[in-house]
PDB file of C-alpha atoms in Angstrom:
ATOM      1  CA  UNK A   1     -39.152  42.943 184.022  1.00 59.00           C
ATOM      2  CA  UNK A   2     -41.347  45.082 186.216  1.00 71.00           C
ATOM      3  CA  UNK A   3     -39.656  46.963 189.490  1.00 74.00           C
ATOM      4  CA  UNK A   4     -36.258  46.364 187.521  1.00 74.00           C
ATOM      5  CA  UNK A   5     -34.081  49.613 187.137  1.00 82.00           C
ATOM      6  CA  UNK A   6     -34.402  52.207 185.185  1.00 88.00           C
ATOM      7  CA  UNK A   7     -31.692  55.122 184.744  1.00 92.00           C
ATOM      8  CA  UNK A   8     -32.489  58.296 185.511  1.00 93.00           C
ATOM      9  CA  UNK A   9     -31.019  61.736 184.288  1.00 94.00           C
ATOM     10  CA  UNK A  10     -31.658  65.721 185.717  1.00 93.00           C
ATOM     11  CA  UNK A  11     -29.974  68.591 185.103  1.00 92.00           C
ATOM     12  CA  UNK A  12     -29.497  70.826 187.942  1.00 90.00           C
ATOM     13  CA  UNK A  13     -28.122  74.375 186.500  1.00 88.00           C
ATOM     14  CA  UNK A  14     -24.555  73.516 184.992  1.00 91.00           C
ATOM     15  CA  UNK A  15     -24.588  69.897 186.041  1.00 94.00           C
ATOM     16  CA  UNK A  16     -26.247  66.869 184.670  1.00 95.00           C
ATOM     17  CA  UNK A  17     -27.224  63.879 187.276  1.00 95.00           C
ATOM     18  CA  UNK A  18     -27.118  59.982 186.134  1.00 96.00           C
ATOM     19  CA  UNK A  19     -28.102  57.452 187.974  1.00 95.00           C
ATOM     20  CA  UNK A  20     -30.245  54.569 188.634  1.00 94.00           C
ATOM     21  CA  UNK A  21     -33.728  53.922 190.435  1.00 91.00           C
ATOM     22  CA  UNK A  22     -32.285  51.012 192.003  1.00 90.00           C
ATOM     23  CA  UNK A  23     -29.177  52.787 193.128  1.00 93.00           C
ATOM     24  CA  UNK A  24     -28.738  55.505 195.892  1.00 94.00           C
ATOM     25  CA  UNK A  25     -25.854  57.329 194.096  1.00 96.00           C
ATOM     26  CA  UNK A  26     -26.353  60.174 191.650  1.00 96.00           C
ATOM     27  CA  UNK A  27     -23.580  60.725 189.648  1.00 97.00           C
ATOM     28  CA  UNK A  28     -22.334  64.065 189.067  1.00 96.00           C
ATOM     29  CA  UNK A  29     -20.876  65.879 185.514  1.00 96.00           C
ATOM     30  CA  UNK A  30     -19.789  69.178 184.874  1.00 94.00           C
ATOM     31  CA  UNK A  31     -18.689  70.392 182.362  1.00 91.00           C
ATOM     32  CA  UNK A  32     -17.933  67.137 180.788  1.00 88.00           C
ATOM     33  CA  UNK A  33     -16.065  65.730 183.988  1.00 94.00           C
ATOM     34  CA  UNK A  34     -16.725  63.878 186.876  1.00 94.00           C
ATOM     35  CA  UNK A  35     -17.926  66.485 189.754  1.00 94.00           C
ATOM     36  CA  UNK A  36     -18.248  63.634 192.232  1.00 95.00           C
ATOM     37  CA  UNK A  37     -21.759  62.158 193.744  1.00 96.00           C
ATOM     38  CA  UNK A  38     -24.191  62.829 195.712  1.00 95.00           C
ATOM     39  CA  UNK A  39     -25.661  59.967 198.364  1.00 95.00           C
ATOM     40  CA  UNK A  40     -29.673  59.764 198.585  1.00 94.00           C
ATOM     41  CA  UNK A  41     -30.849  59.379 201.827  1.00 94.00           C
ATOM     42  CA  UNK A  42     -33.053  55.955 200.782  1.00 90.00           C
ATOM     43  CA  UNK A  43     -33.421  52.997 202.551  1.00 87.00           C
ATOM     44  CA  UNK A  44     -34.135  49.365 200.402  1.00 85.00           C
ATOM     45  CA  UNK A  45     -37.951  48.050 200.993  1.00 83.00           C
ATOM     46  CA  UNK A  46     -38.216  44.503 200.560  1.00 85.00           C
ATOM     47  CA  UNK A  47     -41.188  43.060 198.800  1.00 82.00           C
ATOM     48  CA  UNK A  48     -44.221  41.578 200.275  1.00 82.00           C
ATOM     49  CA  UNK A  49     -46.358  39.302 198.396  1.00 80.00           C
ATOM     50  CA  UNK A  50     -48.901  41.727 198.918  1.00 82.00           C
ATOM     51  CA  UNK A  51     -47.154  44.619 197.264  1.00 80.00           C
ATOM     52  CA  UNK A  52     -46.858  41.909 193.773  1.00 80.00           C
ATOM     53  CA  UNK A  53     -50.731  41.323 194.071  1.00 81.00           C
ATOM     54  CA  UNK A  54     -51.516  44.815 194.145  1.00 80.00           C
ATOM     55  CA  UNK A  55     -49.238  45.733 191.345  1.00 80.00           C
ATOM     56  CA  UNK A  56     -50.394  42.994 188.986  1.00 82.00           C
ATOM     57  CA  UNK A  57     -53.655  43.831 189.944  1.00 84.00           C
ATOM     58  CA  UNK A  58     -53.283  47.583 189.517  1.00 79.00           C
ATOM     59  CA  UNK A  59     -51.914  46.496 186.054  1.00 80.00           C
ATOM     60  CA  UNK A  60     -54.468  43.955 185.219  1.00 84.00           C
ATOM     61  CA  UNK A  61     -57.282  46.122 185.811  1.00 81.00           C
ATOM     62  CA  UNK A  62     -56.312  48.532 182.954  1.00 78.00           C
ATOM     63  CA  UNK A  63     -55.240  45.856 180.103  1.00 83.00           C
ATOM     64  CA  UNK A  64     -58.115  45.997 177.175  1.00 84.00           C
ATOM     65  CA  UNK A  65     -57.286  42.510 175.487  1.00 91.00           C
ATOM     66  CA  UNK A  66     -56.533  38.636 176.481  1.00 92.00           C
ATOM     67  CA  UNK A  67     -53.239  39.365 175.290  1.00 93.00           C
ATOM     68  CA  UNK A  68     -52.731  42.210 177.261  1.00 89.00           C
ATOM     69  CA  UNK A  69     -53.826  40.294 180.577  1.00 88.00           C
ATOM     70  CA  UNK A  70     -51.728  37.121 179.383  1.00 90.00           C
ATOM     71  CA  UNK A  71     -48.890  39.504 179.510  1.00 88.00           C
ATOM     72  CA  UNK A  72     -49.555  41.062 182.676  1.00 83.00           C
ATOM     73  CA  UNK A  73     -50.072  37.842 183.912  1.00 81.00           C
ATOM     74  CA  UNK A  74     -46.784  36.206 183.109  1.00 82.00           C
ATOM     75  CA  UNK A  75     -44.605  39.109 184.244  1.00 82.00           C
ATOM     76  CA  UNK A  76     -45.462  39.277 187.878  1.00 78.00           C
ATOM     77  CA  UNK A  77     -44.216  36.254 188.027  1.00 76.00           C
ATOM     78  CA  UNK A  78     -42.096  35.634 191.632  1.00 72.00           C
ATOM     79  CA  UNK A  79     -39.172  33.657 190.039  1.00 76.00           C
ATOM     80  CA  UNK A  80     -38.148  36.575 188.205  1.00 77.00           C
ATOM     81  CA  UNK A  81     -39.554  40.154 190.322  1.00 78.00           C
ATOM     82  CA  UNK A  82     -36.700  41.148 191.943  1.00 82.00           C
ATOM     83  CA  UNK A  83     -36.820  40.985 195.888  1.00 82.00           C
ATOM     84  CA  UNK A  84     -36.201  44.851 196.855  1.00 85.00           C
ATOM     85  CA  UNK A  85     -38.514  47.760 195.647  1.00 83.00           C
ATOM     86  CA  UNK A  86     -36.877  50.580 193.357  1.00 87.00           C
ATOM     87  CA  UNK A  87     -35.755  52.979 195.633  1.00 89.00           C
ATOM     88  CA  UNK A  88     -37.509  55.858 194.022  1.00 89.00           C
ATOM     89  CA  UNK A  89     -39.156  56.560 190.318  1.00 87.00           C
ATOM     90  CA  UNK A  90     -37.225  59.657 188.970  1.00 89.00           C
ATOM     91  CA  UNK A  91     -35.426  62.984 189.725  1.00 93.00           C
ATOM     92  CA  UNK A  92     -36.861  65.995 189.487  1.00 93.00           C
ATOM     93  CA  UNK A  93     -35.082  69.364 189.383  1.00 95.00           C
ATOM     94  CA  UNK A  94     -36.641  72.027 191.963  1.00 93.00           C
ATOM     95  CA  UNK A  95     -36.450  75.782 191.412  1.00 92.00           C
ATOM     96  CA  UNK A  96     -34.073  75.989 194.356  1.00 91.00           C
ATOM     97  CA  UNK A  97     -31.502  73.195 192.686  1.00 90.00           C
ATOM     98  CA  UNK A  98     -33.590  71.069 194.880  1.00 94.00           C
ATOM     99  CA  UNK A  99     -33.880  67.424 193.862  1.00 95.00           C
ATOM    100  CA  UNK A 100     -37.287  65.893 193.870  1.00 94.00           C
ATOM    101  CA  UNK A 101     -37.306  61.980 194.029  1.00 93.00           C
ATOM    102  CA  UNK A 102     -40.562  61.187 192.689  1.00 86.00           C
ATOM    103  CA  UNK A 103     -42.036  58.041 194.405  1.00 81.00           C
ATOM    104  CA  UNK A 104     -41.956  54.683 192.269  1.00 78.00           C
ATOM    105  CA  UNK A 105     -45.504  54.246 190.830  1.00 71.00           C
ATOM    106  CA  UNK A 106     -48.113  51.598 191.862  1.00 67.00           C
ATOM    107  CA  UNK A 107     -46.178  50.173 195.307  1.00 70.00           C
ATOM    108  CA  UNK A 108     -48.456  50.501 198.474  1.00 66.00           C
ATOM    109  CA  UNK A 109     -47.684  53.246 200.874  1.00 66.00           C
ATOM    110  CA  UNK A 110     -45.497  55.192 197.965  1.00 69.00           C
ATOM    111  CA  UNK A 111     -47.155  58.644 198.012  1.00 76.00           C
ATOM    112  CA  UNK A 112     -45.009  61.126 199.100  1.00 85.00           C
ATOM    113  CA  UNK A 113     -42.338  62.654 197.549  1.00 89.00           C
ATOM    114  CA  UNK A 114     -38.500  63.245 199.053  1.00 91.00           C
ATOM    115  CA  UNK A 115     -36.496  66.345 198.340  1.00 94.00           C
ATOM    116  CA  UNK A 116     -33.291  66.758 198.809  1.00 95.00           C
ATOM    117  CA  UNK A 117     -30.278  69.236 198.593  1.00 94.00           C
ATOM    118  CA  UNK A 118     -27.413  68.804 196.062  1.00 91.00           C
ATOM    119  CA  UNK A 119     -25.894  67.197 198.769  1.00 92.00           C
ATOM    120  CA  UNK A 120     -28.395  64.555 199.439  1.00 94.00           C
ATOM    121  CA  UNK A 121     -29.210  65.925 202.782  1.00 96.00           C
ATOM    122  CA  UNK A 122     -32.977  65.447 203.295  1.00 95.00           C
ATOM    123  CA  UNK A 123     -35.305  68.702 203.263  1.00 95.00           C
ATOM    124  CA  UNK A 124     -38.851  67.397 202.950  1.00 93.00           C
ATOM    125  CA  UNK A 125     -41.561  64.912 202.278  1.00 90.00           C
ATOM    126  CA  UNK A 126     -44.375  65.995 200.320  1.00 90.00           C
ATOM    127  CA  UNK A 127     -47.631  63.859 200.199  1.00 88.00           C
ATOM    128  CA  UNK A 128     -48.791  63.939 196.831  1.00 86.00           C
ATOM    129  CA  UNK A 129     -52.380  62.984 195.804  1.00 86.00           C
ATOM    130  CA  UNK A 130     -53.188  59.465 194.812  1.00 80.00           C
ATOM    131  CA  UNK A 131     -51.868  58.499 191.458  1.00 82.00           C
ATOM    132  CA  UNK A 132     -50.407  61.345 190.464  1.00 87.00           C
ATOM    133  CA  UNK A 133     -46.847  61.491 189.251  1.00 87.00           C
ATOM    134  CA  UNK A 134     -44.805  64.540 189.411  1.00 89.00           C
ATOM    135  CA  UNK A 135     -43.601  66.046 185.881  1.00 91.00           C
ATOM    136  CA  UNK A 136     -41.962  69.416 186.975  1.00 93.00           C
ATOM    137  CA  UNK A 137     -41.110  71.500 190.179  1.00 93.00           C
ATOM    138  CA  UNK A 138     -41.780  75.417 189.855  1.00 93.00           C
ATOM    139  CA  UNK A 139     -41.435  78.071 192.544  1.00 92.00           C
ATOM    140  CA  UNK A 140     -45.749  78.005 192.751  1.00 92.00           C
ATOM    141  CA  UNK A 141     -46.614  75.072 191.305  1.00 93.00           C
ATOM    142  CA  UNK A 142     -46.119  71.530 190.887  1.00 93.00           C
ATOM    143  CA  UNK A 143     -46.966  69.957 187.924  1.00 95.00           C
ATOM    144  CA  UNK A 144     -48.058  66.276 186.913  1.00 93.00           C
ATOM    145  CA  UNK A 145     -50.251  63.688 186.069  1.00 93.00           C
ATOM    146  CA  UNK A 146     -53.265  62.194 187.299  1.00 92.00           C
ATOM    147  CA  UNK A 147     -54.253  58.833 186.732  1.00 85.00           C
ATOM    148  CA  UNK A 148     -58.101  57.781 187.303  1.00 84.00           C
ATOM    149  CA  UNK A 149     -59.457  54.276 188.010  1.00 77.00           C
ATOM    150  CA  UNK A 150     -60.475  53.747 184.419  1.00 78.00           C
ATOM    151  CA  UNK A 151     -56.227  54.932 183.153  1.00 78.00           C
ATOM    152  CA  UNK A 152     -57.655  58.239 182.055  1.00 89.00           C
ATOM    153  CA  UNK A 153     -54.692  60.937 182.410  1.00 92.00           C
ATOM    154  CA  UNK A 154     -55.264  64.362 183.236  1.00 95.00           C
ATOM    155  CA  UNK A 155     -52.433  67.419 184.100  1.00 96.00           C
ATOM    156  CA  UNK A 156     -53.398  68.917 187.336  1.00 96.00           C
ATOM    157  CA  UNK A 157     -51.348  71.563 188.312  1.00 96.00           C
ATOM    158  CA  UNK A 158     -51.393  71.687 192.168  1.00 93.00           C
ATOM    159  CA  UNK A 159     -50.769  75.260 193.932  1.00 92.00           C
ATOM    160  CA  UNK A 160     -47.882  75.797 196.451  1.00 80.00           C
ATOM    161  CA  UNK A 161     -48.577  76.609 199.708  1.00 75.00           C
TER     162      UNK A 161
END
């Protein structure tokens, strides 16, 4: 099912993060016990209409074959997307034990990127270019992928200011 929940996993020096995208409580292990949590600051978006257009669309626009559009088709159904967005699309580890919540791909108005503290306390949003997806945080760089309008994928590696 598209927007359902996927589980995410970081590893932030001697502590590994679980989770889920759906879910705004990471889950925290060290050395092989429970170390606590850590609550995102993330609010739950409701979905518009509008949002499932543009994400079938989006996704119908790169299928090849009449099966692939079938497909496309018959998974954006309404009877079975589920009524709140994912609350973000990963976690990525910063340089500074940081925790970068990558925005969920393809929803309107998801561009920007939160990062947090091991805490969960918010330290900033960072705008990221238009279909690009962030793969790793360094201290001078950040790292991803670039999707064009034709689903040609590039690594860009954009420059810290």
């Amino acid at each position: 099912v598209p927007l359902g929940p996927d589980p995410v996993t970081a590893i932030i020096g001697d502590r590994i993060l679980t989770g889920s995208t759906d879910d705004p409580v990471l889950h925290v292990c060290r050395k092989g016990r429970d170390a606590g949590t850590i609550v995102l600051p993330l609010a739950r978006r409701r979905l518009t209409t509008s949002d499932f257009s543009a994400l079938r669309d989006e996704r119908l626009s790169r299928a090849r074959t009449d099966v692939e559009r079938a497909f496309e088709a018959a998974i954006y159904l309404p009877a079975i997307l589920p009524r709140s967005a994912p609350l973000f699309g990963d976690v990525i580890p910063g340089p500074g034990n940081e925790l970068w919540l990558r925005p969920f791909p393809g929803l309107p108005g998801q561009d920007s990127a939160l990062v947090v503290d091991t805490l969960g306390h918010r330290l900033a949003s960072v705008t990221l270019p238009a279909s690009f997806r962030v793969w790793q945080v360094d201290r001078d760089a950040v790292i991803g992928v670039h999707t064009d309008s034709d689903g040609v994928e590039q690594v860009w590696v954009l420059r810290r200011q």
